[in-house]
PDB file of C-alpha atoms in Angstrom:
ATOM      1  CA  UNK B   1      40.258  53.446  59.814  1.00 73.00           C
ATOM      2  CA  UNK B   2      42.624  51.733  57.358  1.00 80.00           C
ATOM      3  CA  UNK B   3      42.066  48.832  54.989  1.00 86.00           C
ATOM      4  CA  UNK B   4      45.144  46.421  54.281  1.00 86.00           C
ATOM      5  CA  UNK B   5      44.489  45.397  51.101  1.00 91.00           C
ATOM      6  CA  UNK B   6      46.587  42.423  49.703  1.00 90.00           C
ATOM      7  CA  UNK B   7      48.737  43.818  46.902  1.00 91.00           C
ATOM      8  CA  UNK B   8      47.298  40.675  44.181  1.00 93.00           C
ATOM      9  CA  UNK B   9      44.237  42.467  44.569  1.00 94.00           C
ATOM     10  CA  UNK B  10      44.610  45.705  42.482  1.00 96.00           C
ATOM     11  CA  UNK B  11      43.136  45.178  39.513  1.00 96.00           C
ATOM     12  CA  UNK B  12      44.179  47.853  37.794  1.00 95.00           C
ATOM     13  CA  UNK B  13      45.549  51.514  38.145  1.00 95.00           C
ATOM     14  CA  UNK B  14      45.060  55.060  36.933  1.00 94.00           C
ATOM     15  CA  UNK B  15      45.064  58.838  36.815  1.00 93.00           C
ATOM     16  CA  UNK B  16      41.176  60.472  35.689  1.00 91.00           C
ATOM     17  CA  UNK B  17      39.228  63.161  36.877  1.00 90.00           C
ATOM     18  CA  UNK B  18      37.639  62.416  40.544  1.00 86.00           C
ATOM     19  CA  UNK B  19      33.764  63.686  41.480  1.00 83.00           C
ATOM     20  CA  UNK B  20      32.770  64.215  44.678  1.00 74.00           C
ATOM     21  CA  UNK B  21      29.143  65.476  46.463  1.00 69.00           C
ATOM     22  CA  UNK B  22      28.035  68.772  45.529  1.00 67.00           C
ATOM     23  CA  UNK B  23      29.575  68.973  42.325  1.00 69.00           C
ATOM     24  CA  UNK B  24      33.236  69.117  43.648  1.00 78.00           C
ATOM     25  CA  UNK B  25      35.661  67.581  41.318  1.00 81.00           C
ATOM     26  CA  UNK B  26      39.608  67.402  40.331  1.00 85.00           C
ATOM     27  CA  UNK B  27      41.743  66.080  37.645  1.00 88.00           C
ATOM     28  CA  UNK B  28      44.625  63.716  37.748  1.00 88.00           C
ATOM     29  CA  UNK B  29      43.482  62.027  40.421  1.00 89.00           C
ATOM     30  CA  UNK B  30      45.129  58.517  41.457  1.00 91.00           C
ATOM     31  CA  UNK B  31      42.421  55.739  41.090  1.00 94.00           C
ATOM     32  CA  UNK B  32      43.010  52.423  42.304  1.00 95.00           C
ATOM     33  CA  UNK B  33      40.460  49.424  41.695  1.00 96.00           C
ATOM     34  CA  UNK B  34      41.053  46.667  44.166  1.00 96.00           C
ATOM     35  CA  UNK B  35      39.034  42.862  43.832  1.00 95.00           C
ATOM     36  CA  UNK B  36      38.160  41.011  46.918  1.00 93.00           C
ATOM     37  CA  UNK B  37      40.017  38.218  47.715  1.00 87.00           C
ATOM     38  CA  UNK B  38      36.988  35.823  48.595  1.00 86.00           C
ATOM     39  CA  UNK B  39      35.882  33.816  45.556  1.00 86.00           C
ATOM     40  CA  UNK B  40      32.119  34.349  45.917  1.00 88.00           C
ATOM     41  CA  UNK B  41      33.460  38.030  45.187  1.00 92.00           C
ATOM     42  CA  UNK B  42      34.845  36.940  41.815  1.00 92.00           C
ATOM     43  CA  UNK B  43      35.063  40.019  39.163  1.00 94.00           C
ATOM     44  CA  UNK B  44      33.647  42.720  41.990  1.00 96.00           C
ATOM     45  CA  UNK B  45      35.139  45.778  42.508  1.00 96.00           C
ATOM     46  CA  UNK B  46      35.841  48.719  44.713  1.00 95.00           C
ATOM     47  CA  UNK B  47      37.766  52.298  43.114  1.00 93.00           C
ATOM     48  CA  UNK B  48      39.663  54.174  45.749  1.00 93.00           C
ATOM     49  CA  UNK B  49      40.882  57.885  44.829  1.00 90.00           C
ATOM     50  CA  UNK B  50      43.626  58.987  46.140  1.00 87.00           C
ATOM     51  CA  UNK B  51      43.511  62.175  48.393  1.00 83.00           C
ATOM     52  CA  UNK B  52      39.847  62.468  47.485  1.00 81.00           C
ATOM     53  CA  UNK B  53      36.499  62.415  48.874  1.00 80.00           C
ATOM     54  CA  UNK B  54      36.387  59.661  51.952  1.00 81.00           C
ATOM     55  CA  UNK B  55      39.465  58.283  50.909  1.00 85.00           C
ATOM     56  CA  UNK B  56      43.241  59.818  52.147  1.00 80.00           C
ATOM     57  CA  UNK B  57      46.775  58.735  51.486  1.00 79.00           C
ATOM     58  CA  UNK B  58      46.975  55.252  49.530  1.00 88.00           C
ATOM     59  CA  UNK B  59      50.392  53.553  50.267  1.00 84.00           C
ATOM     60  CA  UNK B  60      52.228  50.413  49.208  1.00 85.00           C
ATOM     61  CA  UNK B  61      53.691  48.847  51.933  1.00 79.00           C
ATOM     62  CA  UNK B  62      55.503  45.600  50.721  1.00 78.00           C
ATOM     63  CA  UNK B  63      53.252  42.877  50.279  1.00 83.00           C
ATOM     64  CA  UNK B  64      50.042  44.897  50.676  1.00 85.00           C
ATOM     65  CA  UNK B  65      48.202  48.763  50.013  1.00 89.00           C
ATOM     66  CA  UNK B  66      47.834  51.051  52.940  1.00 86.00           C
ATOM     67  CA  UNK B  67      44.342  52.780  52.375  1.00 88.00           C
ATOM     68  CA  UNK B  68      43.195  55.665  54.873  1.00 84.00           C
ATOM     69  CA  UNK B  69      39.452  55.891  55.088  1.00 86.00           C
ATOM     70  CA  UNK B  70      38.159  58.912  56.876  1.00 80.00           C
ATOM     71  CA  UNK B  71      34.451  57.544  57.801  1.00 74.00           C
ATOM     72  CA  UNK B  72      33.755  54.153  59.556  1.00 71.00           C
ATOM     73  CA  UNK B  73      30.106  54.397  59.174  1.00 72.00           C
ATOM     74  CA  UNK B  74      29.845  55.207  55.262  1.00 79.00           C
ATOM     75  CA  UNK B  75      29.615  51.564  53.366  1.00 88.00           C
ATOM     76  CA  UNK B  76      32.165  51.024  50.519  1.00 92.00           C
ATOM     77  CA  UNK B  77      29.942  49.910  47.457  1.00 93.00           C
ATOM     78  CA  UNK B  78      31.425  46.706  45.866  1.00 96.00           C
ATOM     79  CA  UNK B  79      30.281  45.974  42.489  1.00 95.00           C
ATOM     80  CA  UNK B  80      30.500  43.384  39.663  1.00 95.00           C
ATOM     81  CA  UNK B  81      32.960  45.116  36.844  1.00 95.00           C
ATOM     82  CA  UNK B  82      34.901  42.450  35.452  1.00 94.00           C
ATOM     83  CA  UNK B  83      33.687  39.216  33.590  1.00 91.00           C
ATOM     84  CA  UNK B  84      30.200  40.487  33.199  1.00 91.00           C
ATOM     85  CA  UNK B  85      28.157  38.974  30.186  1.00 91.00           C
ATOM     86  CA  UNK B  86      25.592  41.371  28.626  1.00 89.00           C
ATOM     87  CA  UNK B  87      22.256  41.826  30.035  1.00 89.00           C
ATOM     88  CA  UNK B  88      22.364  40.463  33.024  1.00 92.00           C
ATOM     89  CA  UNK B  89      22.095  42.043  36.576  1.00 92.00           C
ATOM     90  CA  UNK B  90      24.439  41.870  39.144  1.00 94.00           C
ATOM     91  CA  UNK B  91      23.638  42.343  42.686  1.00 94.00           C
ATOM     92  CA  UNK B  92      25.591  44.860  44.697  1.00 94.00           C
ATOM     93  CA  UNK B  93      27.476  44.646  47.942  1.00 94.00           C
ATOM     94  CA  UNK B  94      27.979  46.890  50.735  1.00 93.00           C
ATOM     95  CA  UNK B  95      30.984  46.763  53.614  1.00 92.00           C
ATOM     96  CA  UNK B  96      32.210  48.883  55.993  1.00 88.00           C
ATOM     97  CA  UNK B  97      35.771  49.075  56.382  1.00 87.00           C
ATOM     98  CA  UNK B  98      36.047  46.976  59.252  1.00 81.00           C
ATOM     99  CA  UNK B  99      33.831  44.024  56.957  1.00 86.00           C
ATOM    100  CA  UNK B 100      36.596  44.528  54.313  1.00 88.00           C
ATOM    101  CA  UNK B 101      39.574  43.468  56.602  1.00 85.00           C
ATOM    102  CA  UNK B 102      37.959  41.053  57.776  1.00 82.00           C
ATOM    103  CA  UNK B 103      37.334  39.929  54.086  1.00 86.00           C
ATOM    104  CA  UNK B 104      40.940  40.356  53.064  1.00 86.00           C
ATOM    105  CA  UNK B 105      41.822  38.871  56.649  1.00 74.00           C
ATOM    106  CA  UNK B 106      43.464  41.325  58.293  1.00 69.00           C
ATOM    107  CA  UNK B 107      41.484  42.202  60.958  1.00 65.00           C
ATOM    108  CA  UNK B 108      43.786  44.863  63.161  1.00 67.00           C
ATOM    109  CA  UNK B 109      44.082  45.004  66.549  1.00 78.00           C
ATOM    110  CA  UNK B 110      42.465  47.781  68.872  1.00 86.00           C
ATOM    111  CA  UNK B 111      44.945  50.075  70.904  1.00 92.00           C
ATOM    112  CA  UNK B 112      45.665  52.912  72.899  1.00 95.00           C
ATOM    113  CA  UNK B 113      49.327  55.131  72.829  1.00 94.00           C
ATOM    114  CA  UNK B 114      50.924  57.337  74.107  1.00 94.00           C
ATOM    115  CA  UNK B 115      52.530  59.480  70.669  1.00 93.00           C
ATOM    116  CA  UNK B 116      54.821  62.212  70.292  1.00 91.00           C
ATOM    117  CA  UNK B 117      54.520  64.476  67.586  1.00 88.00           C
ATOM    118  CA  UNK B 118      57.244  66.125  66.121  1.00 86.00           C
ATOM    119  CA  UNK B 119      58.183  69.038  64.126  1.00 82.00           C
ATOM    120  CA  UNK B 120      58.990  67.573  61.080  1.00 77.00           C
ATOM    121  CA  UNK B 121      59.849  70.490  59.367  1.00 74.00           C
ATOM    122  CA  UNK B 122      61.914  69.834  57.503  1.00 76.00           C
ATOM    123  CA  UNK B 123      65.066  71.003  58.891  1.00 82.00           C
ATOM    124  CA  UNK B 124      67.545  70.714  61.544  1.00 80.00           C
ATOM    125  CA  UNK B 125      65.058  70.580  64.286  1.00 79.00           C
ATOM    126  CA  UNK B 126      62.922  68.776  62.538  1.00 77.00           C
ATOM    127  CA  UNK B 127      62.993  65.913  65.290  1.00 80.00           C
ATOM    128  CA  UNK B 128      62.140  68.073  67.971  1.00 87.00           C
ATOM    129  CA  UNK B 129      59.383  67.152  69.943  1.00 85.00           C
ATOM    130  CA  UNK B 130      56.857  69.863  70.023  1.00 88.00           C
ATOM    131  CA  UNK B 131      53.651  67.750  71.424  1.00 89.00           C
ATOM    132  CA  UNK B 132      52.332  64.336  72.609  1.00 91.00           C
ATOM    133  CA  UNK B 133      49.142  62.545  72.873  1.00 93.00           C
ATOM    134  CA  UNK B 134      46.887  59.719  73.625  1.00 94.00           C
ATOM    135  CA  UNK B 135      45.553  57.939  70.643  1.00 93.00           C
ATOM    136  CA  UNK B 136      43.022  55.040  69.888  1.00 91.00           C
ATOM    137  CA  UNK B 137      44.211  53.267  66.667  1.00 87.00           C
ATOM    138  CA  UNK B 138      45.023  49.847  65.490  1.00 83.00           C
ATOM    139  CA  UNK B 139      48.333  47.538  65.635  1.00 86.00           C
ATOM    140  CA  UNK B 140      49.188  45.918  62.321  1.00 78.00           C
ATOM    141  CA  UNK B 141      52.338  44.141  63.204  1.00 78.00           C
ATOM    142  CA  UNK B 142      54.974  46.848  64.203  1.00 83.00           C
ATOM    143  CA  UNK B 143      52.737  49.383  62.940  1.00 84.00           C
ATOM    144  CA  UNK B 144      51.307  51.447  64.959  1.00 88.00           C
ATOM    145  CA  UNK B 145      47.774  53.551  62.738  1.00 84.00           C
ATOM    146  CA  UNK B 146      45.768  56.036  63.976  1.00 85.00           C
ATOM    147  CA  UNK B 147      42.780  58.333  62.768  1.00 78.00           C
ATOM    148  CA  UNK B 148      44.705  61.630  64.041  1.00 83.00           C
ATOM    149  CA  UNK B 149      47.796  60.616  62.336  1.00 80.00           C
ATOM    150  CA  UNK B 150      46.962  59.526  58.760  1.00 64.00           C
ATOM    151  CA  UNK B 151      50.012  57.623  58.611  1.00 73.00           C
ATOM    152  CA  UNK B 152      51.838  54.764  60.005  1.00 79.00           C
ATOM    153  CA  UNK B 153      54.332  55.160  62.981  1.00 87.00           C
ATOM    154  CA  UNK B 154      56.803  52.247  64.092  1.00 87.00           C
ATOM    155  CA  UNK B 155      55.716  50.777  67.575  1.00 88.00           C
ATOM    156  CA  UNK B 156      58.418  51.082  70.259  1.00 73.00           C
ATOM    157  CA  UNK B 157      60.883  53.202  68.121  1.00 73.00           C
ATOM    158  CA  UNK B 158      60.248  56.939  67.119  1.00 72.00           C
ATOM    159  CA  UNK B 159      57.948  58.066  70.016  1.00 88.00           C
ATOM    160  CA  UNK B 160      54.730  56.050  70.125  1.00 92.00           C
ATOM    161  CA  UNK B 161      54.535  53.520  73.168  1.00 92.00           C
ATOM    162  CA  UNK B 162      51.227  51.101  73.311  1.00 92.00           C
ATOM    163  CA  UNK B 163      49.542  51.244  76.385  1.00 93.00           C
ATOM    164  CA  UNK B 164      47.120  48.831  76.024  1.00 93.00           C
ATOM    165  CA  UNK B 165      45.393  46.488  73.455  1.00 91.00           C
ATOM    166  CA  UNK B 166      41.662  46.470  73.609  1.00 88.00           C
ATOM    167  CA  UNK B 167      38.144  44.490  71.464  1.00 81.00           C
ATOM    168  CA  UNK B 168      36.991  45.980  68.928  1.00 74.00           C
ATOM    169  CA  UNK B 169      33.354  45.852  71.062  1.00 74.00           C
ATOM    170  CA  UNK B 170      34.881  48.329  73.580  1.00 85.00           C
ATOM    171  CA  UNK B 171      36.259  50.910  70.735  1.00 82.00           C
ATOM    172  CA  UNK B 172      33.403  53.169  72.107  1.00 84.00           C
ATOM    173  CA  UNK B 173      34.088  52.730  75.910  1.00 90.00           C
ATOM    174  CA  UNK B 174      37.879  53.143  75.176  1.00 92.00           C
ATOM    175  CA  UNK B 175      37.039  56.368  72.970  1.00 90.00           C
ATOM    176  CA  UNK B 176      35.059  58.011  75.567  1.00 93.00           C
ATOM    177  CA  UNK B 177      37.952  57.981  78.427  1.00 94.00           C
ATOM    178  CA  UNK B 178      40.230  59.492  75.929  1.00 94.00           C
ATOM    179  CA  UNK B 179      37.840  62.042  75.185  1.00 94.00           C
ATOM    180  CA  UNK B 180      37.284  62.790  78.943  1.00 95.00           C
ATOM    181  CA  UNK B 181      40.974  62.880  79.948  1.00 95.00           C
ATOM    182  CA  UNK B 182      41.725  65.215  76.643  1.00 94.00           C
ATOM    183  CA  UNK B 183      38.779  67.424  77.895  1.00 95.00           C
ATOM    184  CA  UNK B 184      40.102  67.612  81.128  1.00 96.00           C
ATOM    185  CA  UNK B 185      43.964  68.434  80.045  1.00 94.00           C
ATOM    186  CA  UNK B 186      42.595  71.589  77.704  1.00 94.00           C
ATOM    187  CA  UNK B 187      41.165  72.681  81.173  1.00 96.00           C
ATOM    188  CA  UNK B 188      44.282  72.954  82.828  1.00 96.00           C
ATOM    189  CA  UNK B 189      45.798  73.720  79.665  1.00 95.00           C
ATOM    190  CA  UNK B 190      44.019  76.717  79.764  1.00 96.00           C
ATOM    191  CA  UNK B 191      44.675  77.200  83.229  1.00 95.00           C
ATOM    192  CA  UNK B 192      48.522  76.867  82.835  1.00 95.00           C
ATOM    193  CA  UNK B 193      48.577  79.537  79.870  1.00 95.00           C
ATOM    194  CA  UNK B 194      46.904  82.135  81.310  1.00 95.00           C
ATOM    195  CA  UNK B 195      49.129  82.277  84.627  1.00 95.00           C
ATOM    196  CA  UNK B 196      52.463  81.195  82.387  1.00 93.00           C
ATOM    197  CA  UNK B 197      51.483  84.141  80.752  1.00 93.00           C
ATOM    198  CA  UNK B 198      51.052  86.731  83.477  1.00 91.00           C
ATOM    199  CA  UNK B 199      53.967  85.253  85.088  1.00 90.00           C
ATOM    200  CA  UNK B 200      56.045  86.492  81.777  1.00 89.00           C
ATOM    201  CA  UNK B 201      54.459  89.915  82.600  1.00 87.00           C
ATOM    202  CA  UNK B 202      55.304  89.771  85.928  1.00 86.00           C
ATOM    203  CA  UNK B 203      59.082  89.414  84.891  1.00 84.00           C
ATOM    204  CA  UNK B 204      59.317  92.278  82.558  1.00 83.00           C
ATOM    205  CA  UNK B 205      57.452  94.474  85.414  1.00 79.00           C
ATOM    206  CA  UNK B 206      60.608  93.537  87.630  1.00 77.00           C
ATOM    207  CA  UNK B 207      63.012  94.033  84.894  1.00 73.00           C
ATOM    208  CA  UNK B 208      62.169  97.619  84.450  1.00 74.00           C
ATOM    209  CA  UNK B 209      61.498  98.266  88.460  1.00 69.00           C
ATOM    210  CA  UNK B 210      65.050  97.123  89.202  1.00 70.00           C
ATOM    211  CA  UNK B 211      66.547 100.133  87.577  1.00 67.00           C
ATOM    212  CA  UNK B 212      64.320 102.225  89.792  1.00 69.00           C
ATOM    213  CA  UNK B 213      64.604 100.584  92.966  1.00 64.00           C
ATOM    214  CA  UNK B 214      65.805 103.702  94.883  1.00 70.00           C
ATOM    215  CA  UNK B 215      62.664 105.035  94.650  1.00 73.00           C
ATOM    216  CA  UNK B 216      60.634 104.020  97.729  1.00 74.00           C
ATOM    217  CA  UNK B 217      57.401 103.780  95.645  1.00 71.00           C
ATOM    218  CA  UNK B 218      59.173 101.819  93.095  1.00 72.00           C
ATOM    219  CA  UNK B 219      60.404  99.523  95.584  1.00 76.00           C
ATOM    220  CA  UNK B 220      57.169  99.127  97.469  1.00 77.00           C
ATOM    221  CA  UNK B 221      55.911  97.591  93.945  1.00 77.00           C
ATOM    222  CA  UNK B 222      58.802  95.385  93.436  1.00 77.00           C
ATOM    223  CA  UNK B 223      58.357  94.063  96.488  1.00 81.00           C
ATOM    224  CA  UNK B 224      54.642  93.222  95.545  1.00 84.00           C
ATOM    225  CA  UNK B 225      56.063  91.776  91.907  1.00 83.00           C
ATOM    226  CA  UNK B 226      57.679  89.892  93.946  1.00 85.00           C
ATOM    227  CA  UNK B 227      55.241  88.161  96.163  1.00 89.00           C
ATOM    228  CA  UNK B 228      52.921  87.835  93.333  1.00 90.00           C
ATOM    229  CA  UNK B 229      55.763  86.129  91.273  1.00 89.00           C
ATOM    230  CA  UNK B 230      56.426  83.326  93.725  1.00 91.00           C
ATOM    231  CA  UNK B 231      52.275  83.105  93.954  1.00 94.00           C
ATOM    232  CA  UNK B 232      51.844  82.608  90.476  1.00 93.00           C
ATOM    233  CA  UNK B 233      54.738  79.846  90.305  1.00 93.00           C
ATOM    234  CA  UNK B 234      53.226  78.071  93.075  1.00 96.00           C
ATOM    235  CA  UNK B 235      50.089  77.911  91.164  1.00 95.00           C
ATOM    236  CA  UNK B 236      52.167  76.548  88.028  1.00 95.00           C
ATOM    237  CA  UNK B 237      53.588  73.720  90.323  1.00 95.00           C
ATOM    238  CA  UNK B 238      50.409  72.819  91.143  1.00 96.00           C
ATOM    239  CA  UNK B 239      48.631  72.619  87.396  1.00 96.00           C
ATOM    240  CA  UNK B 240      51.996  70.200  86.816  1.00 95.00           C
ATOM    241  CA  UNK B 241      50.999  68.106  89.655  1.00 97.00           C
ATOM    242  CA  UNK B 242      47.651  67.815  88.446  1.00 96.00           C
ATOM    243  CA  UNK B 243      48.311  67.322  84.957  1.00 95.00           C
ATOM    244  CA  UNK B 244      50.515  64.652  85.855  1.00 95.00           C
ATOM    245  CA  UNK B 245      48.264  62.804  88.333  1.00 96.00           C
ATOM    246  CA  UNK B 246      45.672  62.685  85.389  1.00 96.00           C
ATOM    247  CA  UNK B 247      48.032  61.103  83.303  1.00 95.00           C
ATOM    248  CA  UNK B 248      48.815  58.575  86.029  1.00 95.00           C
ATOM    249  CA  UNK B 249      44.510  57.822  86.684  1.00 95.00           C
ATOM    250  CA  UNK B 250      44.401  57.223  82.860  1.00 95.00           C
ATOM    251  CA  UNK B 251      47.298  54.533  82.286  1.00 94.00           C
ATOM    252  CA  UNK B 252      45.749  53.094  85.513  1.00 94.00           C
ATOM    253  CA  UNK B 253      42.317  52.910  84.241  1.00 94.00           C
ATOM    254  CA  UNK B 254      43.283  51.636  81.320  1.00 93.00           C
ATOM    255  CA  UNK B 255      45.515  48.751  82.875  1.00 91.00           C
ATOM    256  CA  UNK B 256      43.091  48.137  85.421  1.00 92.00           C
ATOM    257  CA  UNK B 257      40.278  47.014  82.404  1.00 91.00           C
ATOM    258  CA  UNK B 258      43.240  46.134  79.576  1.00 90.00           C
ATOM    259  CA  UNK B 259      46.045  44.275  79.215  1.00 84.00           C
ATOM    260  CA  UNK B 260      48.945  45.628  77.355  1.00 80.00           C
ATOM    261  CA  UNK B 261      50.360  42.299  75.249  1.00 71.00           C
ATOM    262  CA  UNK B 262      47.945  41.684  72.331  1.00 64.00           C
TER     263      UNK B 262
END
């Protein structure tokens, strides 16, 4: 989850040693306090560290602060630390993340994509696709934000293609199909390895055997290589087909229940 946090809201900024559970702790880290932008929230705060605890990456973006939160279900304490006058108690507030956007009025819309990840390495290749993946995440304008990526991704441009917008109320439902068809890839996955992998063997086996091929025995296990071989690709044809018909059932299940414009 991600809060968009107006950037009139920080209230102030600093580097101090962060604490965390179990007496973990680290200097220098990057706090940021941020205000609520409702006036019955007047002089309450909430202190985000940077790269620490619950809290990831904290960007400014513009007219607003990027903050990645790595729980949904943990409540962000809000308390009174400005204008207080001595000796009196101040009640405390608790919001989830999604209670916060909707505070600062950004609530962000629901949706699945399809994402390619690249190698980012860094170097020549560093654009080279080396994976890609169905993700649940949220649209903030041309933004495209996701729990898996921890960082923004430009809709339509730079590999991520939304498949289909979705209520928050479903976020469960939507999270479960994506769970079943990921489940269901690492099977064949698995599948496609392990005979991509013997099928490697196979070719080293005929490699070496075609140097010895006039020796009957030799050739009598060539021969089998061979058979074996075209077996084995047969299989791998078939895994493709299958992987690719279950990425066909999911876009249709999903457009079937979803519609793709916001």
């Amino acid at each position: 989850m991600y809060l968009k946090i107006p950037k009139e809201c920080l209230v102030r900024q600093y580097q101090d040693t962060a604490f965390g559970y179990g007496g973990v702790y680290r200097p220098n880290v990057e706090h940021y306090v941020f205000g609520l932008s409702d006036a019955q929230y007047d002089g309450y705060t909430f202190t985000v560290t940077s790269d620490f605890g619950r809290f990831d990456t904290v960007q400014k973006l513009g007219d607003w602060y990027s903050v990645y939160v790595s729980s949904d279900d943990l409540p962000i304490v809000v308390k009174r630390t400005e204008n207080r006058e001595d000796g009196k108690r101040y009640k405390q507030y608790k919001f989830t993340p999604t209670e916060l956007n909707g505070i600062y009025g950004n609530e962000y819309k629901h949706a699945v994509a399809f994402v390619s990840i690249y190698l980012n390495n860094g170097r020549r290749d560093a654009s080279d696709v080396i994976e890609k993946k169905y993700m649940v995440g949220m649209v903030d304008g041309c933004w495209f934000l996701s729990d898996e990526l921890k960082q923004r991704r430009r809709i339509d441009t730079n590999g991520v293609e939304i498949l289909c917008h979705f209520p928050a109320s479903d976020t469960v439902a939507v999270d479960n199909i994506i769970k079943e068809h990921k489940k269901k890839l690492r099977e064949l996955d698995k599948r496609h390895t392990e005979i991509y992998c013997a099928l490697r063997d196979l070719e080293r086996v005929s490699f070496e055997l075609k140097f010895k091929l006039n020796i009957p025995e030799f050739a009598d296990v060539n021969d089998a290589a061979i058979i074996a071989k075209n077996s084995l690709e047969a299989r791998l044809n078939k895994i493709n087909a299958e992987i690719a018909e279950l990425d066909t059932e999911l876009r249709t299940e999903l457009n079937s229940r979803y519609s793709k414009a916001a």
